[in-house]
Coordinates of C-alpha atoms in Angstrom, one line a residue:
M149 CA 57.9 37.1 97.7
T150 CA 59.7 39.9 95.9
D151 CA 63.5 40.4 95.9
T152 CA 62.9 43.9 97.3
K153 CA 64.9 44.6 100.4
I154 CA 62.4 45.5 103.1
R155 CA 64.9 46.8 105.5
G156 CA 68.4 45.9 106.6
I157 CA 67.3 44.1 109.8
Y158 CA 65.4 41.6 107.7
E159 CA 68.7 40.5 106.1
G160 CA 70.6 39.6 109.2
E161 CA 71.3 43.1 110.6
S162 CA 71.1 43.4 114.3
I163 CA 68.7 45.7 116.1
S164 CA 71.7 47.7 117.6
Q165 CA 73.1 48.2 114.1
A166 CA 69.7 49.2 112.7
L167 CA 69.3 51.8 115.4
R168 CA 72.8 53.2 115.1
A169 CA 71.7 56.0 112.8
G170 CA 68.8 56.8 115.0
R171 CA 71.1 57.5 118.0
E172 CA 72.3 60.6 116.2
S173 CA 68.7 62.0 116.2
S174 CA 68.0 64.7 118.7
R175 CA 65.9 64.1 121.7
I176 CA 62.4 65.7 121.6
F177 CA 62.8 67.3 125.0
I178 CA 65.5 69.9 125.4
S179 CA 65.1 71.3 128.9
Y180 CA 64.2 69.5 132.2
G181 CA 62.9 66.5 130.2
A182 CA 66.1 66.1 128.2
G183 CA 66.9 62.9 130.1
I184 CA 63.9 61.2 128.6
E185 CA 65.1 59.1 125.6
V186 CA 62.5 59.8 123.0
Y187 CA 64.0 60.9 119.7
D188 CA 62.8 63.1 116.9
E189 CA 63.5 60.4 114.3
G190 CA 62.0 58.9 111.2
L191 CA 59.1 56.4 111.0
A192 CA 61.3 53.4 109.9
E193 CA 63.7 54.0 112.8
S194 CA 60.9 54.1 115.4
V195 CA 59.3 51.0 113.9
T196 CA 62.6 49.1 114.5
R197 CA 63.2 50.7 117.9
Y198 CA 59.7 50.3 119.5
H199 CA 57.9 47.4 117.8
P200 CA 58.4 43.6 117.2
S201 CA 60.3 43.0 114.0
Y202 CA 58.6 41.9 110.8
N203 CA 60.1 39.0 108.9
P204 CA 58.4 38.6 105.5
L205 CA 59.5 35.0 105.3
V206 CA 57.5 33.9 108.3
D207 CA 55.1 36.7 109.2
D208 CA 51.8 37.6 107.6
D209 CA 52.1 40.9 105.7
P210 CA 50.5 43.8 107.7
L211 CA 49.3 45.0 104.3
L212 CA 47.2 41.9 103.4
E213 CA 44.0 43.6 104.3
F214 CA 45.0 46.5 102.1
G215 CA 45.2 44.3 99.1
A216 CA 49.0 43.5 99.0
T217 CA 50.1 40.5 97.0
D218 CA 53.5 39.0 97.3
G219 CA 54.5 41.9 99.5
M220 CA 53.4 44.6 97.0
L221 CA 50.4 46.9 96.8
P222 CA 48.8 46.9 93.4
G223 CA 49.9 49.9 91.3
K224 CA 52.4 51.1 93.9
T225 CA 56.2 51.1 94.0
A226 CA 58.2 49.1 96.5
E227 CA 59.0 52.3 98.3
Q228 CA 55.4 53.3 98.6
T229 CA 54.5 49.8 99.8
M230 CA 57.2 49.8 102.4
Q231 CA 56.1 53.3 103.5
L232 CA 52.5 52.2 104.1
R233 CA 53.7 49.0 105.8
D234 CA 55.7 51.1 108.3
V235 CA 52.7 53.2 108.9
V236 CA 50.4 50.2 109.6
M237 CA 53.0 48.6 111.8
R238 CA 53.6 51.7 113.9
Y239 CA 49.8 52.1 114.3
S240 CA 48.8 48.5 115.0
L241 CA 51.7 46.8 116.8
P242 CA 52.3 46.7 120.5
H243 CA 55.0 49.1 122.0
R244 CA 58.1 47.3 123.3
N245 CA 58.0 49.5 126.4
Y246 CA 54.3 48.6 127.1
Y247 CA 52.9 52.1 126.4
W248 CA 50.2 50.5 124.3
N249 CA 49.1 47.3 122.6
H250 CA 47.7 49.4 119.7
L251 CA 48.2 53.1 119.1
A252 CA 44.5 53.7 119.2
Q253 CA 44.2 52.1 122.6
G254 CA 47.1 54.1 123.9
I255 CA 45.4 57.4 122.8
R256 CA 42.1 56.4 124.3
D257 CA 43.8 55.4 127.6
M258 CA 45.7 58.8 127.6
A259 CA 42.4 60.6 127.1
E260 CA 41.0 59.0 130.3
I261 CA 43.8 60.2 132.5
K262 CA 42.8 63.2 134.7
L263 CA 46.0 65.0 135.5
T264 CA 46.2 67.3 138.6
R265 CA 48.8 69.5 140.3
E266 CA 50.0 66.4 142.1
D267 CA 51.3 65.1 138.8
L268 CA 53.7 68.1 138.4
I269 CA 57.3 68.5 139.7
A270 CA 58.5 71.8 141.0
R271 CA 62.1 73.0 140.6
Q272 CA 63.7 76.0 142.2
V273 CA 65.6 77.9 139.5
G274 CA 67.1 81.0 141.0
P275 CA 64.3 83.1 142.5
A276 CA 61.6 81.4 140.4
I277 CA 59.8 78.1 140.7
V278 CA 59.6 76.1 137.4
Y279 CA 57.1 73.3 136.9
M280 CA 57.2 70.2 134.7
L281 CA 55.0 67.2 134.2
N282 CA 56.3 64.1 135.9
D283 CA 58.7 61.9 133.8
F284 CA 56.3 59.0 133.3
H285 CA 53.4 61.1 131.9
L286 CA 55.8 63.3 130.0
E287 CA 57.3 60.3 128.2
Q288 CA 53.8 58.9 127.6
F289 CA 52.8 62.1 125.9
A290 CA 56.0 62.1 123.9
Q291 CA 55.7 58.5 122.8
L292 CA 52.1 59.0 121.6
S293 CA 52.9 62.4 120.0
L294 CA 55.9 61.0 118.1
A295 CA 53.9 58.0 116.8
V296 CA 50.9 60.1 115.8
H297 CA 53.1 62.6 114.0
Q298 CA 54.9 59.8 112.1
V299 CA 51.7 58.0 111.1
L300 CA 50.0 61.2 110.0
S301 CA 53.1 62.2 108.0
G302 CA 53.5 58.8 106.5
L303 CA 49.8 58.8 105.4
D304 CA 50.2 62.3 103.9
D305 CA 53.3 61.1 102.0
F306 CA 51.6 58.0 100.8
R307 CA 48.6 60.1 99.5
G308 CA 50.9 62.7 97.9
K309 CA 49.9 65.5 100.2
S310 CA 52.2 68.5 100.3
G311 CA 52.4 72.0 101.9
N312 CA 49.1 73.2 103.4
Q313 CA 47.4 69.9 102.6
R314 CA 49.4 68.1 105.3
F315 CA 48.2 67.9 108.9
P316 CA 50.7 69.7 111.3
F317 CA 50.2 67.8 114.5
D318 CA 52.8 69.7 116.7
P319 CA 55.5 71.3 114.6
E320 CA 58.9 71.3 116.3
W321 CA 57.1 69.9 119.4
K322 CA 56.2 73.4 120.6
I323 CA 53.1 72.3 122.5
L324 CA 54.7 69.2 123.9
R325 CA 57.7 71.1 125.2
L326 CA 55.4 73.4 127.2
M327 CA 54.9 70.4 129.6
E328 CA 58.6 70.2 130.5
E329 CA 59.2 73.7 131.6
N330 CA 56.6 76.3 132.6
L331 CA 56.2 78.9 135.3
S332 CA 52.5 78.1 135.6
R333 CA 51.0 74.9 136.9
S334 CA 47.6 75.8 135.3
A335 CA 49.3 76.3 132.0
I336 CA 50.8 72.9 132.0
L337 CA 47.6 71.2 132.9
M338 CA 45.8 73.1 130.2
T339 CA 48.4 72.1 127.7
C340 CA 48.0 68.4 128.8
S341 CA 44.3 68.6 128.3
S342 CA 44.6 70.2 124.9
M343 CA 47.1 67.6 123.8
Q344 CA 44.8 64.8 125.0
L345 CA 42.1 66.2 122.7
R346 CA 44.5 66.8 119.8
L347 CA 45.6 63.1 120.0
E348 CA 41.9 62.0 119.8
R349 CA 41.3 64.3 116.8
A350 CA 44.4 62.9 115.1
L351 CA 43.2 59.3 115.8
Q352 CA 40.0 60.1 114.0
R353 CA 41.9 61.3 111.0
I354 CA 44.2 58.3 111.0
T355 CA 41.4 55.8 111.2
I356 CA 39.4 57.4 108.3
S357 CA 42.6 57.7 106.2
L358 CA 43.5 54.0 106.7
N359 CA 39.9 52.9 106.0
A360 CA 39.9 54.9 102.8
I361 CA 43.2 53.3 101.7
K362 CA 41.8 49.9 102.4
K363 CA 39.0 50.7 100.0
V364 CA 41.6 51.6 97.4
Y365 CA 40.4 55.1 97.3
G366 CA 36.8 54.1 96.4
R367 CA 34.1 56.7 96.4
E368 CA 33.0 55.9 99.9
G369 CA 36.5 56.1 101.3
L370 CA 37.2 59.4 99.6
D371 CA 34.0 60.9 100.9
A372 CA 34.8 59.9 104.4
L373 CA 38.3 61.3 104.1
S374 CA 37.0 64.6 102.7
S375 CA 34.7 65.0 105.7
M376 CA 37.7 64.9 108.0
E377 CA 39.6 67.6 106.1
S378 CA 37.4 70.4 107.3
T379 CA 40.3 72.6 108.5
R380 CA 41.0 75.1 105.8
D381 CA 44.4 75.1 104.2
S382 CA 45.0 78.7 105.3
V383 CA 44.3 77.8 108.9
R384 CA 46.3 74.6 108.8
S385 CA 49.3 76.5 107.4
E386 CA 49.3 79.0 110.2
F387 CA 49.6 76.4 112.9
G388 CA 53.1 75.8 114.2
Q389 CA 54.5 79.1 113.1
E390 CA 54.6 80.8 116.5
E391 CA 56.0 80.1 119.9
G392 CA 54.5 77.3 122.0
P393 CA 52.2 79.5 124.2
V394 CA 50.8 81.2 121.1
E395 CA 50.1 77.9 119.4
L396 CA 48.4 76.6 122.5
G397 CA 46.2 79.8 122.4
K398 CA 45.2 78.9 118.8
L399 CA 44.0 75.5 120.0
L400 CA 42.1 76.9 122.9
A401 CA 40.4 79.4 120.7
R402 CA 38.6 76.5 119.0
P403 CA 35.3 75.7 120.6
D404 CA 36.0 71.9 121.0
Y405 CA 39.3 72.6 122.8
A406 CA 38.0 75.4 125.0
A407 CA 35.1 73.2 126.2
R408 CA 37.4 70.4 127.3

């Protein structure tokens, strides 16, 4: 075992202390869902907040199958190793609040849910009626979206991706926030359906990326990874630049989303 400090909590720091910085993070929802305590925070903070702790003295290293030896990946720095470990833990460990046993399972379960108008809440706001998705499913989408965003970003960081090469899952949560306040019930349900499919697409990318890393960027792994990066950089860079309804329109303009 190396002398590298994995994270403060592994050296006697309590969970409450480890999460203190995360409390200052802003909540993802800013309107009628603002009471839902899901924070726009970093990967390491969420690993500590939502998953069983990892003790390198007694637990098997999550990176063993990636070729780690004595807590380090061959040819990688301690920071890069820690980064991938957080990604793998966020992806593979059960959620403390029972949203999933494994992120992939959580995404697949979400994809099977058929949301209807009965799953929406109506609020009278002046002369208008505003709708939102019920709290349980709203938090479920938020938990999955946060984890997927963090895993994708962590993988992009590990692989040295920058700018247009990165995968923008839902910049500034513009699509997600359409579920917490909308004048149209149909628009919310359409948003939910689109997000279900986007989560499935992201899972495909995550799975192939992790498999490629396991093969230490061997030829087979890189070929599989390249096949997933079919979205042109110019198209990828345009996503997330407009307001939520416009971004949803971009997704629905794609044949696979429109057919859902």
